[in-house]
Amino acid sequence: MIPPQSPPHGRGEQVTQSNSGELRRDLTLLDSTMINIGSMIGSGIFLVPATIALYLQSSWLVILVWIIGGIVSLFGALSVAELGAMYPKAGGQYVYLREAFGQLWGFLYGWTGFMVIISASISAVAVGFATYLGYFVPLSAIEIKLVAIASIVFLTVINCFGVKVGAIVQNSFTFLKMGALGALTILGFVLTPTSSGSVSNLASVCHPISLSNIAGPIGLALVSVLWSYDGWIEITYVAGEVRDPQRNLPRSLIFSTLFIIAMYVSINLAYMHVLPLDTISKSELVASDAATVILGSTGAAAVALAVMISTFGCSNGFVLTGARIYYAMAKERLFFTSFEKVHPTFHTPLPSLVGQGTWASLLVLTGTFDQLYTYVIFASWIFYGMSAGAVFILRKKYPGIERPYKTWGYPFTPIVFILFSLYLVLNTLIEDPRDSIIGLGIILLGLPAFFYWTRKMK
């Protein structure tokens, strides 16, 4: 465990020069920002707008929830940025929760991440990639699973050859999907046929709404929006490999989140310029329908390819970052001890990467990843809220630790983020008590595992 009063690594320790098995600080500000952006842009922005339109039935409310969701995510990034600059080590939330609340909470986060949150995310995104490959090559259900597993294995192997190699893959695919979304946004306003595109679409209301009845639908829509923004915290997990982390980590968190807010609001405006809101609310893949209006049959193929690129890059981000959590746990003897080993040549946590890839592949085979992720989707917001709360606790607990970056808008920003996290958790418990209780049970299964490893450590 980090000595309670010890400051984060000094400037002279930021780049590991050792030839032994140690992580190296090879990630630049650009790499760090692209890891976050690439992890946020998955399949959500192509699919979720239809669900939100169905909930809200009003174009201005649709844009409003995308802005609110973006601000909430930004407040989370601003809060976590202080913690990342304080503790520029591998592990991210695991480190912050451990320092603020003790080993148990840090372990439960890492346990839940490995068992479900991160591993199931890798599985789900990989299956999404394979599903859209089926647009070009017909695949059976078992073939979709095999392609998904092959993509997980491929990305795991790639990331074993160095964090910089993984970052190059991430940068490449992130630039491609940024270009695809940017092109769709511009074309949505420039090339839309006059018979379809209309600025009046942006002021449409499908059905009459009242303020008294809108709170519930807005809450449901926000859950979907925040799922699309999820991934803004990913770079903190590889903080031990970021150059000049006290400066670059906060910047990458903030830059990436601001960029995604602008992109998501813009693409939704483009969707609604091309298609009436009622059409959007009934669409299975809004981006495809919009592209078909703009480009004809070529548009659907272009969007299928864009979703493949997007999900592949998103999966790479999760593979790259997630393994560092279990590496950090293993270094403190709170997980499989082999996971702490770092390859002496490539400087990557190879056993942790392989273990993560193996478990994610098994989840694909069993087909349980989707249900498991549903069970604990709200759990990630428990940990997000606690991480924002850690800003308050650590300021009081360790006032002497150097804070290269302090949360902008403190205490307002972390308080707002905590309240939103609490709202989402309580709303999920009320609306879906069965799955929520099962999810809590999965988290609590980490208790015997924690006592096993702490006893073994002693």
CSV table of C-alpha atoms in Angstrom, one decimal:
chain,number,residue,atom,x,y,z
A,1,MET,CA,0.0,0.0,0.0
A,2,ILE,CA,1.1,3.6,-0.7
A,3,PRO,CA,2.4,5.1,2.6
A,4,PRO,CA,-0.4,7.4,3.7
A,5,GLN,CA,1.6,10.6,3.9
A,6,SER,CA,4.0,10.0,1.0
A,7,PRO,CA,3.5,12.3,-2.0
A,8,PRO,CA,3.0,11.0,-5.5
A,9,HIS,CA,6.1,10.2,-7.7
A,10,GLY,CA,8.4,13.2,-8.1
A,11,ARG,CA,9.3,14.6,-11.5
A,12,GLY,CA,12.5,12.7,-11.7
A,13,GLU,CA,10.6,9.4,-11.4
A,14,GLN,CA,8.1,9.9,-14.1
A,15,VAL,CA,9.9,7.9,-16.9
A,16,THR,CA,11.2,4.5,-15.9
A,17,GLN,CA,14.6,3.9,-17.4
A,18,SER,CA,15.1,0.4,-15.9
A,19,ASN,CA,15.5,-2.5,-18.3
A,20,SER,CA,13.8,-4.8,-15.7
A,21,GLY,CA,10.2,-5.7,-15.7
A,22,GLU,CA,8.7,-2.3,-15.0
A,23,LEU,CA,5.9,-0.3,-16.6
A,24,ARG,CA,7.3,2.6,-18.6
A,25,ARG,CA,6.0,6.1,-19.1
A,26,ASP,CA,5.6,6.1,-22.9
A,27,LEU,CA,2.2,7.7,-23.3
A,28,THR,CA,2.1,11.3,-24.5
A,29,LEU,CA,-0.7,13.8,-24.0
A,30,LEU,CA,-2.1,12.9,-27.5
A,31,ASP,CA,-2.0,9.2,-26.6
A,32,SER,CA,-3.8,9.8,-23.3
A,33,THR,CA,-6.5,11.9,-24.9
A,34,MET,CA,-7.1,9.4,-27.7
A,35,ILE,CA,-7.3,6.5,-25.2
A,36,ASN,CA,-10.2,8.3,-23.5
A,37,ILE,CA,-11.9,9.5,-26.6
A,38,GLY,CA,-11.6,6.0,-28.2
A,39,SER,CA,-13.0,4.4,-25.1
A,40,MET,CA,-16.0,6.7,-25.0
A,41,ILE,CA,-17.0,6.3,-28.7
A,42,GLY,CA,-18.3,2.8,-28.9
A,43,SER,CA,-21.7,1.7,-30.4
A,44,GLY,CA,-23.8,4.0,-28.1
A,45,ILE,CA,-23.8,7.1,-30.2
A,46,PHE,CA,-25.0,5.0,-33.2
A,47,LEU,CA,-27.9,3.3,-31.2
A,48,VAL,CA,-28.9,5.3,-28.2
A,49,PRO,CA,-30.4,8.4,-29.9
A,50,ALA,CA,-33.5,6.4,-30.9
A,51,THR,CA,-34.1,5.3,-27.3
A,52,ILE,CA,-33.7,8.9,-26.0
A,53,ALA,CA,-36.1,10.2,-28.7
A,54,LEU,CA,-38.6,7.5,-27.7
A,55,TYR,CA,-38.4,8.6,-24.0
A,56,LEU,CA,-38.6,12.3,-24.5
A,57,GLN,CA,-40.5,13.0,-27.7
A,58,SER,CA,-39.0,16.5,-28.0
A,59,SER,CA,-36.0,17.6,-30.0
A,60,TRP,CA,-35.0,20.3,-27.5
A,61,LEU,CA,-35.2,17.9,-24.6
A,62,VAL,CA,-33.1,15.4,-26.5
A,63,ILE,CA,-30.3,18.0,-26.9
A,64,LEU,CA,-30.8,19.1,-23.3
A,65,VAL,CA,-30.1,15.6,-21.9
A,66,TRP,CA,-27.0,15.2,-24.1
A,67,ILE,CA,-25.7,18.5,-22.7
A,68,ILE,CA,-26.6,17.6,-19.1
A,69,GLY,CA,-25.0,14.1,-19.5
A,70,GLY,CA,-21.9,15.7,-20.9
A,71,ILE,CA,-21.7,18.2,-18.0
A,72,VAL,CA,-22.1,15.4,-15.4
A,73,SER,CA,-19.4,13.4,-17.1
A,74,LEU,CA,-17.2,16.5,-17.2
A,75,PHE,CA,-17.7,17.1,-13.5
A,76,GLY,CA,-16.7,13.5,-12.9
A,77,ALA,CA,-13.5,14.0,-15.0
A,78,LEU,CA,-12.7,17.3,-13.2
A,79,SER,CA,-13.0,15.5,-9.8
A,80,VAL,CA,-11.0,12.4,-10.8
A,81,ALA,CA,-8.3,14.6,-12.4
A,82,GLU,CA,-7.2,15.8,-9.0
A,83,LEU,CA,-6.8,12.2,-7.8
A,84,GLY,CA,-5.0,11.1,-10.9
A,85,ALA,CA,-2.4,13.9,-10.5
A,86,MET,CA,-2.0,13.0,-6.8
A,87,TYR,CA,-1.5,9.3,-7.5
A,88,PRO,CA,0.0,8.9,-11.0
A,89,LYS,CA,0.1,5.1,-10.6
A,90,ALA,CA,-1.4,2.1,-12.4
A,91,GLY,CA,-4.9,1.2,-11.1
A,92,GLY,CA,-7.0,4.4,-11.2
A,93,GLN,CA,-10.1,4.1,-9.2
A,94,TYR,CA,-8.7,1.1,-7.3
A,95,VAL,CA,-6.0,3.4,-5.9
A,96,TYR,CA,-8.3,6.3,-5.1
A,97,LEU,CA,-10.9,4.1,-3.3
A,98,ARG,CA,-8.2,2.3,-1.4
A,99,GLU,CA,-6.6,5.5,-0.2
A,100,ALA,CA,-9.8,7.1,0.8
A,101,PHE,CA,-12.0,4.3,2.0
A,102,GLY,CA,-9.5,1.4,2.7
A,103,GLN,CA,-8.4,-1.8,1.0
A,104,LEU,CA,-11.8,-3.4,1.1
A,105,TRP,CA,-13.5,-0.8,-1.2
A,106,GLY,CA,-10.5,-0.7,-3.5
A,107,PHE,CA,-10.6,-4.5,-3.8
A,108,LEU,CA,-14.4,-4.7,-4.4
A,109,TYR,CA,-14.0,-2.2,-7.2
A,110,GLY,CA,-11.2,-4.2,-8.8
A,111,TRP,CA,-13.0,-7.5,-8.2
A,112,THR,CA,-16.2,-6.2,-9.8
A,113,GLY,CA,-14.3,-4.7,-12.7
A,114,PHE,CA,-12.6,-8.0,-13.5
A,115,MET,CA,-15.6,-10.2,-13.0
A,116,VAL,CA,-18.1,-8.1,-14.8
A,117,ILE,CA,-17.8,-4.3,-15.5
A,118,ILE,CA,-14.7,-4.2,-17.6
A,119,SER,CA,-14.5,-7.8,-18.8
A,120,ALA,CA,-18.2,-7.8,-19.8
A,121,SER,CA,-17.7,-4.5,-21.5
A,122,ILE,CA,-14.9,-6.0,-23.6
A,123,SER,CA,-17.1,-9.0,-24.4
A,124,ALA,CA,-20.2,-6.9,-25.3
A,125,VAL,CA,-18.2,-4.5,-27.6
A,126,ALA,CA,-16.4,-7.4,-29.2
A,127,VAL,CA,-19.8,-9.1,-30.0
A,128,GLY,CA,-21.0,-5.8,-31.4
A,129,PHE,CA,-18.0,-5.7,-33.7
A,130,ALA,CA,-18.7,-9.3,-34.9
A,131,THR,CA,-22.4,-8.6,-35.3
A,132,TYR,CA,-21.7,-5.6,-37.7
A,133,LEU,CA,-19.1,-7.7,-39.6
A,134,GLY,CA,-22.2,-9.8,-40.4
A,135,TYR,CA,-23.4,-7.0,-42.6
A,136,PHE,CA,-20.6,-7.8,-45.0
A,137,VAL,CA,-20.0,-11.5,-44.3
A,138,PRO,CA,-23.1,-13.6,-43.2
A,139,LEU,CA,-22.3,-15.2,-39.8
A,140,SER,CA,-24.2,-17.7,-37.7
A,141,ALA,CA,-24.7,-17.1,-33.9
A,142,ILE,CA,-21.7,-19.3,-33.0
A,143,GLU,CA,-19.5,-17.7,-35.7
A,144,ILE,CA,-20.3,-14.3,-34.2
A,145,LYS,CA,-19.0,-15.5,-30.9
A,146,LEU,CA,-15.9,-17.0,-32.5
A,147,VAL,CA,-15.2,-13.7,-34.3
A,148,ALA,CA,-15.7,-11.8,-31.1
A,149,ILE,CA,-13.3,-14.0,-29.2
A,150,ALA,CA,-10.7,-13.8,-32.1
A,151,SER,CA,-10.9,-9.9,-31.8
A,152,ILE,CA,-10.3,-10.1,-28.0
A,153,VAL,CA,-7.4,-12.5,-28.5
A,154,PHE,CA,-5.9,-10.3,-31.3
A,155,LEU,CA,-6.1,-7.1,-29.2
A,156,THR,CA,-4.8,-8.8,-26.1
A,157,VAL,CA,-1.7,-10.0,-28.1
A,158,ILE,CA,-1.2,-6.6,-29.7
A,159,ASN,CA,-1.2,-4.9,-26.3
A,160,CYS,CA,1.3,-7.4,-24.9
A,161,PHE,CA,3.9,-5.9,-27.2
A,162,GLY,CA,4.0,-2.6,-25.4
A,163,VAL,CA,1.7,0.2,-24.2
A,164,LYS,CA,3.0,2.3,-27.1
A,165,VAL,CA,1.9,-0.3,-29.6
A,166,GLY,CA,-1.5,-0.4,-28.0
A,167,ALA,CA,-1.7,3.4,-28.1
A,168,ILE,CA,-0.8,3.4,-31.8
A,169,VAL,CA,-3.7,1.1,-32.5
A,170,GLN,CA,-6.0,3.2,-30.3
A,171,ASN,CA,-4.9,6.5,-32.0
A,172,SER,CA,-5.4,5.0,-35.5
A,173,PHE,CA,-8.9,3.7,-34.8
A,174,THR,CA,-9.9,6.8,-32.8
A,175,PHE,CA,-9.0,9.2,-35.6
A,176,LEU,CA,-10.9,7.0,-38.0
A,177,LYS,CA,-14.1,7.0,-36.0
A,178,MET,CA,-13.7,10.7,-35.2
A,179,GLY,CA,-13.5,11.3,-39.0
A,180,ALA,CA,-16.6,9.1,-39.6
A,181,LEU,CA,-18.7,10.9,-37.1
A,182,GLY,CA,-17.5,14.3,-38.2
A,183,ALA,CA,-18.2,13.4,-41.9
A,184,LEU,CA,-21.7,12.2,-41.0
A,185,THR,CA,-22.4,15.4,-39.0
A,186,ILE,CA,-21.3,17.6,-41.9
A,187,LEU,CA,-23.1,15.6,-44.5
A,188,GLY,CA,-26.2,15.7,-42.4
A,189,PHE,CA,-26.4,19.4,-42.8
A,190,VAL,CA,-24.9,19.9,-46.3
A,191,LEU,CA,-26.1,17.0,-48.5
A,192,THR,CA,-29.4,16.1,-47.0
A,193,PRO,CA,-32.2,16.1,-49.7
A,194,THR,CA,-34.6,19.0,-49.2
A,195,SER,CA,-37.5,16.6,-49.1
A,196,SER,CA,-36.1,15.1,-45.9
A,197,GLY,CA,-33.8,17.5,-44.2
A,198,SER,CA,-35.3,20.5,-42.4
A,199,VAL,CA,-34.3,22.9,-39.7
A,200,SER,CA,-37.9,22.6,-38.5
A,201,ASN,CA,-37.1,19.0,-37.5
A,202,LEU,CA,-35.0,20.5,-34.7
A,203,ALA,CA,-38.0,22.1,-33.1
A,204,SER,CA,-40.3,19.0,-33.4
A,205,VAL,CA,-42.4,17.5,-30.7
A,206,CYS,CA,-43.9,14.1,-31.4
A,207,HIS,CA,-46.5,14.3,-28.7
A,208,PRO,CA,-47.6,16.9,-26.2
A,209,ILE,CA,-45.5,16.9,-23.0
A,210,SER,CA,-45.9,18.5,-19.6
A,211,LEU,CA,-43.2,19.4,-17.1
A,212,SER,CA,-45.0,17.4,-14.4
A,213,ASN,CA,-44.6,14.2,-16.4
A,214,ILE,CA,-41.1,14.7,-17.8
A,215,ALA,CA,-39.0,14.0,-14.8
A,216,GLY,CA,-39.2,10.2,-15.2
A,217,PRO,CA,-38.4,10.1,-18.9
A,218,ILE,CA,-35.5,12.5,-18.4
A,219,GLY,CA,-34.1,10.2,-15.8
A,220,LEU,CA,-34.4,7.2,-18.0
A,221,ALA,CA,-32.9,9.1,-21.0
A,222,LEU,CA,-30.0,10.3,-18.8
A,223,VAL,CA,-29.1,6.7,-18.0
A,224,SER,CA,-28.7,5.9,-21.7
A,225,VAL,CA,-26.8,9.2,-22.3
A,226,LEU,CA,-24.3,8.6,-19.5
A,227,TRP,CA,-23.7,5.1,-20.8
A,228,SER,CA,-22.7,6.6,-24.1
A,229,TYR,CA,-20.3,9.0,-22.3
A,230,ASP,CA,-18.9,6.2,-20.2
A,231,GLY,CA,-15.1,5.7,-20.7
A,232,TRP,CA,-14.0,9.2,-19.6
A,233,ILE,CA,-12.1,7.7,-16.7
A,234,GLU,CA,-10.1,5.1,-18.6
A,235,ILE,CA,-6.8,6.9,-18.8
A,236,THR,CA,-6.4,6.9,-15.0
A,237,TYR,CA,-5.9,3.2,-15.1
A,238,VAL,CA,-2.7,3.6,-17.0
A,239,ALA,CA,-1.5,6.6,-15.1
A,240,GLY,CA,1.7,4.8,-14.3
A,241,GLU,CA,2.6,4.9,-18.0
A,242,VAL,CA,1.7,8.5,-18.8
A,243,ARG,CA,4.6,11.0,-19.3
A,244,ASP,CA,4.5,14.0,-17.0
A,245,PRO,CA,1.2,12.7,-15.4
A,246,GLN,CA,0.7,15.7,-13.1
A,247,ARG,CA,0.2,17.8,-16.1
A,248,ASN,CA,-1.0,15.5,-18.9
A,249,LEU,CA,-3.4,13.3,-16.9
A,250,PRO,CA,-5.8,16.2,-16.0
A,251,ARG,CA,-5.5,17.7,-19.4
A,252,SER,CA,-6.4,14.4,-21.2
A,253,LEU,CA,-9.4,13.8,-19.0
A,254,ILE,CA,-10.8,17.3,-19.5
A,255,PHE,CA,-9.9,17.7,-23.3
A,256,SER,CA,-11.4,14.3,-24.2
A,257,THR,CA,-14.6,14.9,-22.3
A,258,LEU,CA,-15.1,18.4,-23.8
A,259,PHE,CA,-14.4,17.0,-27.3
A,260,ILE,CA,-17.0,14.2,-26.9
A,261,ILE,CA,-19.7,16.6,-25.6
A,262,ALA,CA,-19.2,18.8,-28.7
A,263,MET,CA,-19.2,15.8,-31.0
A,264,TYR,CA,-22.3,14.1,-29.4
A,265,VAL,CA,-24.4,17.2,-29.4
A,266,SER,CA,-23.4,18.0,-33.0
A,267,ILE,CA,-24.2,14.5,-34.4
A,268,ASN,CA,-27.6,14.5,-32.6
A,269,LEU,CA,-28.4,17.8,-34.2
A,270,ALA,CA,-27.4,16.3,-37.6
A,271,TYR,CA,-29.6,13.2,-37.0
A,272,MET,CA,-32.6,15.4,-36.3
A,273,HIS,CA,-31.9,17.6,-39.3
A,274,VAL,CA,-32.0,14.6,-41.5
A,275,LEU,CA,-34.8,12.6,-39.9
A,276,PRO,CA,-38.0,13.7,-38.1
A,277,LEU,CA,-38.0,12.9,-34.4
A,278,ASP,CA,-40.8,10.4,-34.8
A,279,THR,CA,-38.7,8.4,-37.4
A,280,ILE,CA,-35.7,8.5,-35.1
A,281,SER,CA,-37.7,7.1,-32.1
A,282,LYS,CA,-38.7,4.1,-34.2
A,283,SER,CA,-35.2,3.5,-35.7
A,284,GLU,CA,-33.1,0.4,-34.8
A,285,LEU,CA,-29.9,2.2,-36.0
A,286,VAL,CA,-30.3,5.9,-36.3
A,287,ALA,CA,-26.9,6.5,-37.9
A,288,SER,CA,-27.7,4.0,-40.7
A,289,ASP,CA,-31.1,5.5,-41.4
A,290,ALA,CA,-29.6,9.0,-41.6
A,291,ALA,CA,-26.7,7.9,-43.8
A,292,THR,CA,-29.2,6.1,-46.1
A,293,VAL,CA,-31.1,9.3,-46.6
A,294,ILE,CA,-27.9,11.2,-47.4
A,295,LEU,CA,-25.9,8.6,-49.5
A,296,GLY,CA,-28.5,6.0,-50.5
A,297,SER,CA,-27.7,2.3,-50.0
A,298,THR,CA,-24.0,3.1,-49.7
A,299,GLY,CA,-24.8,5.0,-46.5
A,300,ALA,CA,-25.9,1.8,-44.6
A,301,ALA,CA,-22.7,0.0,-45.5
A,302,ALA,CA,-20.6,3.0,-44.5
A,303,VAL,CA,-22.3,3.1,-41.1
A,304,ALA,CA,-21.8,-0.6,-40.6
A,305,LEU,CA,-18.1,-0.2,-41.3
A,306,ALA,CA,-18.0,2.9,-39.0
A,307,VAL,CA,-19.6,0.9,-36.1
A,308,MET,CA,-17.0,-1.9,-36.7
A,309,ILE,CA,-14.2,0.6,-36.5
A,310,SER,CA,-15.7,2.2,-33.5
A,311,THR,CA,-16.3,-0.9,-31.5
A,312,PHE,CA,-12.9,-2.4,-32.4
A,313,GLY,CA,-11.1,0.7,-31.2
A,314,CYS,CA,-13.3,0.9,-28.0
A,315,SER,CA,-12.5,-2.7,-27.2
A,316,ASN,CA,-8.8,-2.0,-27.6
A,317,GLY,CA,-9.1,0.9,-25.1
A,318,PHE,CA,-10.7,-1.4,-22.5
A,319,VAL,CA,-8.2,-4.2,-23.1
A,320,LEU,CA,-5.3,-1.7,-22.7
A,321,THR,CA,-6.5,0.0,-19.6
A,322,GLY,CA,-8.4,-2.6,-17.6
A,323,ALA,CA,-5.4,-5.0,-17.2
A,324,ARG,CA,-3.5,-2.3,-15.2
A,325,ILE,CA,-6.1,-2.4,-12.4
A,326,TYR,CA,-5.5,-6.1,-11.7
A,327,TYR,CA,-1.7,-5.5,-12.0
A,328,ALA,CA,-2.0,-2.9,-9.3
A,329,MET,CA,-4.0,-5.2,-7.0
A,330,ALA,CA,-1.6,-8.1,-7.5
A,331,LYS,CA,1.4,-5.9,-6.6
A,332,GLU,CA,-0.3,-5.5,-3.2
A,333,ARG,CA,-1.0,-9.3,-3.0
A,334,LEU,CA,-4.8,-8.7,-3.3
A,335,PHE,CA,-5.2,-10.7,-6.5
A,336,PHE,CA,-3.5,-13.5,-8.4
A,337,THR,CA,0.2,-12.9,-7.7
A,338,SER,CA,1.2,-13.7,-11.3
A,339,PHE,CA,-0.7,-10.7,-12.5
A,340,GLU,CA,2.0,-8.4,-11.0
A,341,LYS,CA,4.6,-9.6,-13.4
A,342,VAL,CA,5.7,-7.3,-16.2
A,343,HIS,CA,7.4,-8.4,-19.4
A,344,PRO,CA,11.1,-7.5,-19.2
A,345,THR,CA,11.3,-6.5,-22.9
A,346,PHE,CA,7.8,-5.0,-23.6
A,347,HIS,CA,7.2,-3.6,-20.2
A,348,THR,CA,3.5,-4.7,-20.1
A,349,PRO,CA,1.6,-6.6,-17.5
A,350,LEU,CA,1.4,-9.7,-19.7
A,351,PRO,CA,-0.2,-12.2,-17.3
A,352,SER,CA,-2.9,-9.6,-16.3
A,353,LEU,CA,-3.6,-8.9,-20.0
A,354,VAL,CA,-3.9,-12.7,-20.7
A,355,GLY,CA,-6.1,-13.3,-17.7
A,356,GLN,CA,-8.4,-10.5,-18.6
A,357,GLY,CA,-8.6,-11.7,-22.2
A,358,THR,CA,-9.3,-15.2,-21.2
A,359,TRP,CA,-12.2,-14.3,-18.8
A,360,ALA,CA,-13.7,-11.9,-21.4
A,361,SER,CA,-13.6,-14.7,-24.0
A,362,LEU,CA,-15.3,-17.1,-21.6
A,363,LEU,CA,-18.1,-14.6,-21.0
A,364,VAL,CA,-18.6,-14.4,-24.8
A,365,LEU,CA,-18.8,-18.2,-25.0
A,366,THR,CA,-21.3,-18.5,-22.2
A,367,GLY,CA,-23.4,-15.7,-23.5
A,368,THR,CA,-23.8,-14.3,-20.0
A,369,PHE,CA,-21.9,-11.1,-20.4
A,370,ASP,CA,-25.0,-9.0,-21.4
A,371,GLN,CA,-27.1,-10.1,-18.4
A,372,LEU,CA,-24.1,-9.8,-16.0
A,373,TYR,CA,-23.4,-6.3,-17.2
A,374,THR,CA,-27.1,-5.4,-16.8
A,375,TYR,CA,-26.9,-6.6,-13.2
A,376,VAL,CA,-24.0,-4.3,-12.2
A,377,ILE,CA,-24.4,-1.3,-14.6
A,378,PHE,CA,-25.5,0.7,-11.6
A,379,ALA,CA,-22.5,-0.5,-9.5
A,380,SER,CA,-20.1,1.5,-11.7
A,381,TRP,CA,-22.0,4.6,-10.5
A,382,ILE,CA,-21.6,3.6,-6.9
A,383,PHE,CA,-17.8,3.5,-7.5
A,384,TYR,CA,-17.9,6.7,-9.6
A,385,GLY,CA,-19.7,8.6,-6.8
A,386,MET,CA,-17.3,7.2,-4.2
A,387,SER,CA,-14.3,8.3,-6.3
A,388,ALA,CA,-15.7,11.9,-6.4
A,389,GLY,CA,-16.3,11.6,-2.6
A,390,ALA,CA,-12.6,10.6,-2.3
A,391,VAL,CA,-11.7,14.2,-3.3
A,392,PHE,CA,-13.2,15.5,0.0
A,393,ILE,CA,-11.9,12.6,2.1
A,394,LEU,CA,-8.3,12.8,0.9
A,395,ARG,CA,-8.2,16.6,1.2
A,396,LYS,CA,-9.0,16.2,4.9
A,397,LYS,CA,-7.1,12.9,5.5
A,398,TYR,CA,-3.9,13.9,3.8
A,399,PRO,CA,-3.7,17.7,3.5
A,400,GLY,CA,0.1,17.6,3.1
A,401,ILE,CA,0.2,15.6,-0.1
A,402,GLU,CA,1.1,17.6,-3.2
A,403,ARG,CA,-1.9,18.3,-5.5
A,404,PRO,CA,-0.5,19.4,-8.9
A,405,TYR,CA,-4.1,19.9,-10.1
A,406,LYS,CA,-7.0,20.8,-7.9
A,407,THR,CA,-10.6,20.2,-9.0
A,408,TRP,CA,-12.0,23.2,-10.8
A,409,GLY,CA,-15.2,24.4,-9.2
A,410,TYR,CA,-14.6,22.6,-5.9
A,411,PRO,CA,-16.7,21.8,-3.9
A,412,PHE,CA,-19.6,22.3,-6.3
A,413,THR,CA,-18.4,20.0,-9.2
A,414,PRO,CA,-17.8,16.9,-7.1
A,415,ILE,CA,-21.0,17.5,-5.0
A,416,VAL,CA,-23.1,17.7,-8.2
A,417,PHE,CA,-21.5,14.5,-9.6
A,418,ILE,CA,-22.0,12.6,-6.3
A,419,LEU,CA,-25.7,13.7,-6.3
A,420,PHE,CA,-26.2,12.5,-9.9
A,421,SER,CA,-24.4,9.2,-9.1
A,422,LEU,CA,-26.7,8.7,-6.0
A,423,TYR,CA,-29.8,9.5,-8.1
A,424,LEU,CA,-28.9,7.0,-10.8
A,425,VAL,CA,-28.1,4.2,-8.2
A,426,LEU,CA,-31.4,4.8,-6.3
A,427,ASN,CA,-33.4,5.1,-9.5
A,428,THR,CA,-32.1,1.8,-10.7
A,429,LEU,CA,-32.8,0.2,-7.4
A,430,ILE,CA,-36.4,1.4,-7.5
A,431,GLU,CA,-37.1,0.8,-11.2
A,432,ASP,CA,-35.3,-2.6,-11.4
A,433,PRO,CA,-34.9,-4.0,-7.9
A,434,ARG,CA,-34.4,-7.6,-8.9
A,435,ASP,CA,-31.4,-7.0,-11.2
A,436,SER,CA,-30.0,-4.5,-8.8
A,437,ILE,CA,-30.1,-6.9,-5.8
A,438,ILE,CA,-28.5,-9.6,-8.0
A,439,GLY,CA,-25.8,-7.0,-9.0
A,440,LEU,CA,-25.2,-6.2,-5.3
A,441,GLY,CA,-24.8,-9.9,-4.7
A,442,ILE,CA,-22.1,-10.2,-7.4
A,443,ILE,CA,-20.2,-7.3,-5.7
A,444,LEU,CA,-20.6,-8.9,-2.3
A,445,LEU,CA,-19.2,-12.1,-3.6
A,446,GLY,CA,-15.9,-10.2,-3.5
A,447,LEU,CA,-16.0,-10.3,0.3
A,448,PRO,CA,-14.8,-13.9,0.8
A,449,ALA,CA,-12.3,-13.3,-2.0
A,450,PHE,CA,-11.0,-10.3,-0.2
A,451,PHE,CA,-10.6,-12.1,3.1
A,452,TYR,CA,-8.9,-15.0,1.3
A,453,TRP,CA,-6.3,-12.7,-0.2
A,454,THR,CA,-5.7,-10.6,2.9
A,455,ARG,CA,-5.3,-13.7,5.0
A,456,LYS,CA,-2.9,-15.1,2.4
A,457,MET,CA,-1.0,-11.8,2.4
A,458,LYS,CA,-0.5,-11.9,6.2
